[in-house]
Amino acid sequence: MKRVREIEIALRDSILVSLSIEYEYYSELLKQGNSVNMKFIRFDEEIIEFQLLNVLEADFCDDYSGVCVSHIKALSQNDRITLSLDPYDERVDAIEQKDNFVFTVKQYYINVSQV
């Protein structure tokens, strides 16, 4: 697995301030794919909008007890990106069973703006 440094650098040392989930829905009125939208703030200087698109898996269970992202693991393999906002050991280049707050997606979007 290959590290996705763009995600790791953008989100490390930030605080999660919001999280929303949009479910896949298609009708005449509304067409949307599934996504997870998160907003982070870092050092009261940057707002980071992070959108996960085409979500294949989301695991919120276990002991993720805080909103601070001090460690992060973001890995890509084939056409998938898997990230953990609370990894057991971020030095390991694989998602482990002990990792928490894990998402597997096809695409992502990051926007960083100064406050």
PDB file of C-alpha atoms in Angstrom:
ATOM      1  CA  MET A   1       0.000   0.000   0.000  1.00  0.00           C
ATOM      2  CA  LYS A   2       1.160   3.499  -0.802  1.00  0.00           C
ATOM      3  CA  ARG A   3       0.849   6.483   1.559  1.00  0.00           C
ATOM      4  CA  VAL A   4      -1.429   9.363   0.557  1.00  0.00           C
ATOM      5  CA  ARG A   5       0.691  12.158   1.998  1.00  0.00           C
ATOM      6  CA  GLU A   6      -1.665  14.922   0.854  1.00  0.00           C
ATOM      7  CA  ILE A   7      -4.349  13.647   3.238  1.00  0.00           C
ATOM      8  CA  GLU A   8      -1.948  12.916   6.096  1.00  0.00           C
ATOM      9  CA  ILE A   9      -0.325  16.358   5.917  1.00  0.00           C
ATOM     10  CA  ALA A  10      -3.641  18.214   5.561  1.00  0.00           C
ATOM     11  CA  LEU A  11      -5.378  16.536   8.521  1.00  0.00           C
ATOM     12  CA  ARG A  12      -2.598  15.849  11.044  1.00  0.00           C
ATOM     13  CA  ASP A  13      -2.814  18.030  14.190  1.00  0.00           C
ATOM     14  CA  SER A  14      -6.335  19.182  13.375  1.00  0.00           C
ATOM     15  CA  ILE A  15      -9.630  19.019  15.259  1.00  0.00           C
ATOM     16  CA  LEU A  16     -12.753  17.477  13.750  1.00  0.00           C
ATOM     17  CA  VAL A  17     -15.608  19.972  14.167  1.00  0.00           C
ATOM     18  CA  SER A  18     -18.308  18.427  11.980  1.00  0.00           C
ATOM     19  CA  LEU A  19     -19.167  15.222  10.182  1.00  0.00           C
ATOM     20  CA  SER A  20     -22.149  14.507   7.944  1.00  0.00           C
ATOM     21  CA  ILE A  21     -23.167  11.550   5.831  1.00  0.00           C
ATOM     22  CA  GLU A  22     -25.081  11.809   2.555  1.00  0.00           C
ATOM     23  CA  TYR A  23     -26.709   8.629   1.307  1.00  0.00           C
ATOM     24  CA  GLU A  24     -27.032   7.601  -2.312  1.00  0.00           C
ATOM     25  CA  TYR A  25     -30.360   8.787  -3.702  1.00  0.00           C
ATOM     26  CA  TYR A  26     -31.592   9.223  -7.242  1.00  0.00           C
ATOM     27  CA  SER A  27     -34.919  10.715  -8.292  1.00  0.00           C
ATOM     28  CA  GLU A  28     -36.242  13.349 -10.658  1.00  0.00           C
ATOM     29  CA  LEU A  29     -35.665  15.981  -7.982  1.00  0.00           C
ATOM     30  CA  LEU A  30     -32.362  14.881  -6.444  1.00  0.00           C
ATOM     31  CA  LYS A  31     -29.375  12.930  -7.681  1.00  0.00           C
ATOM     32  CA  GLN A  32     -26.550  12.327  -5.219  1.00  0.00           C
ATOM     33  CA  GLY A  33     -23.974   9.652  -4.555  1.00  0.00           C
ATOM     34  CA  ASN A  34     -22.939   8.610  -1.091  1.00  0.00           C
ATOM     35  CA  SER A  35     -20.367  10.768   0.652  1.00  0.00           C
ATOM     36  CA  VAL A  36     -18.938  11.684   4.025  1.00  0.00           C
ATOM     37  CA  ASN A  37     -18.275  15.377   4.613  1.00  0.00           C
ATOM     38  CA  MET A  38     -15.956  16.512   7.386  1.00  0.00           C
ATOM     39  CA  LYS A  39     -14.707  19.869   8.546  1.00  0.00           C
ATOM     40  CA  PHE A  40     -11.540  20.326  10.581  1.00  0.00           C
ATOM     41  CA  ILE A  41      -9.765  23.308  12.100  1.00  0.00           C
ATOM     42  CA  ARG A  42      -6.031  23.474  12.689  1.00  0.00           C
ATOM     43  CA  PHE A  43      -4.245  25.877  15.054  1.00  0.00           C
ATOM     44  CA  ASP A  44      -7.182  28.321  14.742  1.00  0.00           C
ATOM     45  CA  GLU A  45      -5.612  29.320  11.416  1.00  0.00           C
ATOM     46  CA  GLU A  46      -6.938  26.874   8.829  1.00  0.00           C
ATOM     47  CA  ILE A  47     -10.316  25.405   7.970  1.00  0.00           C
ATOM     48  CA  ILE A  48     -10.057  22.077   6.169  1.00  0.00           C
ATOM     49  CA  GLU A  49     -13.061  20.790   4.237  1.00  0.00           C
ATOM     50  CA  PHE A  50     -12.642  17.099   3.490  1.00  0.00           C
ATOM     51  CA  GLN A  51     -15.110  15.172   1.374  1.00  0.00           C
ATOM     52  CA  LEU A  52     -14.988  11.405   0.861  1.00  0.00           C
ATOM     53  CA  LEU A  53     -16.776  10.300  -2.303  1.00  0.00           C
ATOM     54  CA  ASN A  54     -18.020   6.866  -3.372  1.00  0.00           C
ATOM     55  CA  VAL A  55     -17.700   5.516   0.152  1.00  0.00           C
ATOM     56  CA  LEU A  56     -17.249   1.746   0.162  1.00  0.00           C
ATOM     57  CA  GLU A  57     -16.839   1.239   3.908  1.00  0.00           C
ATOM     58  CA  ALA A  58     -17.090   3.296   7.087  1.00  0.00           C
ATOM     59  CA  ASP A  59     -16.198   1.934  10.527  1.00  0.00           C
ATOM     60  CA  PHE A  60     -17.011   4.219  13.458  1.00  0.00           C
ATOM     61  CA  CYS A  61     -16.865   1.601  16.192  1.00  0.00           C
ATOM     62  CA  ASP A  62     -14.356   0.930  18.946  1.00  0.00           C
ATOM     63  CA  ASP A  63     -12.698   3.499  21.137  1.00  0.00           C
ATOM     64  CA  TYR A  64     -12.293   6.654  19.057  1.00  0.00           C
ATOM     65  CA  SER A  65     -12.937   9.019  21.926  1.00  0.00           C
ATOM     66  CA  GLY A  66     -11.763  12.382  20.715  1.00  0.00           C
ATOM     67  CA  VAL A  67     -11.944  14.829  17.916  1.00  0.00           C
ATOM     68  CA  CYS A  68      -8.218  15.600  17.789  1.00  0.00           C
ATOM     69  CA  VAL A  69      -6.340  14.053  14.872  1.00  0.00           C
ATOM     70  CA  SER A  70      -2.838  13.668  16.270  1.00  0.00           C
ATOM     71  CA  HIS A  71      -2.105  10.556  14.207  1.00  0.00           C
ATOM     72  CA  ILE A  72      -3.493   9.552  10.827  1.00  0.00           C
ATOM     73  CA  LYS A  73      -2.989   6.789   8.327  1.00  0.00           C
ATOM     74  CA  ALA A  74      -4.012   7.250   4.661  1.00  0.00           C
ATOM     75  CA  LEU A  75      -3.169   4.500   2.188  1.00  0.00           C
ATOM     76  CA  SER A  76      -3.985   3.808  -1.454  1.00  0.00           C
ATOM     77  CA  GLN A  77      -4.104   0.512  -3.253  1.00  0.00           C
ATOM     78  CA  ASN A  78      -5.469  -0.042  -6.749  1.00  0.00           C
ATOM     79  CA  ASP A  79      -8.404   2.363  -7.063  1.00  0.00           C
ATOM     80  CA  ARG A  80      -9.189   2.592  -3.337  1.00  0.00           C
ATOM     81  CA  ILE A  81      -8.078   4.898  -0.554  1.00  0.00           C
ATOM     82  CA  THR A  82      -8.354   3.754   3.050  1.00  0.00           C
ATOM     83  CA  LEU A  83      -7.770   6.078   5.963  1.00  0.00           C
ATOM     84  CA  SER A  84      -7.900   5.903   9.722  1.00  0.00           C
ATOM     85  CA  LEU A  85      -8.288   9.045  11.803  1.00  0.00           C
ATOM     86  CA  ASP A  86      -7.275   7.078  14.901  1.00  0.00           C
ATOM     87  CA  PRO A  87      -4.686   4.453  13.920  1.00  0.00           C
ATOM     88  CA  TYR A  88      -3.256   2.092  16.502  1.00  0.00           C
ATOM     89  CA  ASP A  89       0.203   2.549  14.921  1.00  0.00           C
ATOM     90  CA  GLU A  90       0.487   5.053  12.095  1.00  0.00           C
ATOM     91  CA  ARG A  91       3.937   3.726  11.162  1.00  0.00           C
ATOM     92  CA  VAL A  92       2.434   0.489   9.804  1.00  0.00           C
ATOM     93  CA  ASP A  93       1.667   0.687   6.070  1.00  0.00           C
ATOM     94  CA  ALA A  94      -1.531  -1.341   6.345  1.00  0.00           C
ATOM     95  CA  ILE A  95      -4.910  -0.916   7.982  1.00  0.00           C
ATOM     96  CA  GLU A  96      -4.974  -3.049  11.102  1.00  0.00           C
ATOM     97  CA  GLN A  97      -7.914  -4.409  13.063  1.00  0.00           C
ATOM     98  CA  LYS A  98      -6.954  -2.103  15.969  1.00  0.00           C
ATOM     99  CA  ASP A  99      -7.238   1.040  13.803  1.00  0.00           C
ATOM    100  CA  ASN A 100     -10.324   3.177  14.495  1.00  0.00           C
ATOM    101  CA  PHE A 101     -12.529   5.590  12.560  1.00  0.00           C
ATOM    102  CA  VAL A 102     -11.698   3.911   9.231  1.00  0.00           C
ATOM    103  CA  PHE A 103     -13.063   4.827   5.780  1.00  0.00           C
ATOM    104  CA  THR A 104     -12.517   3.182   2.398  1.00  0.00           C
ATOM    105  CA  VAL A 105     -13.391   5.369  -0.586  1.00  0.00           C
ATOM    106  CA  LYS A 106     -12.823   5.758  -4.308  1.00  0.00           C
ATOM    107  CA  GLN A 107     -12.240   9.537  -4.310  1.00  0.00           C
ATOM    108  CA  TYR A 108     -11.671  12.464  -2.001  1.00  0.00           C
ATOM    109  CA  TYR A 109     -11.588  16.235  -2.120  1.00  0.00           C
ATOM    110  CA  ILE A 110      -9.650  18.559   0.206  1.00  0.00           C
ATOM    111  CA  ASN A 111      -9.972  22.316   0.456  1.00  0.00           C
ATOM    112  CA  VAL A 112      -7.765  24.214   2.921  1.00  0.00           C
ATOM    113  CA  SER A 113      -8.500  27.884   3.576  1.00  0.00           C
ATOM    114  CA  GLN A 114      -6.974  30.409   5.947  1.00  0.00           C
ATOM    115  CA  VAL A 115      -9.177  31.813   8.715  1.00  0.00           C
TER     116      VAL A 115
END
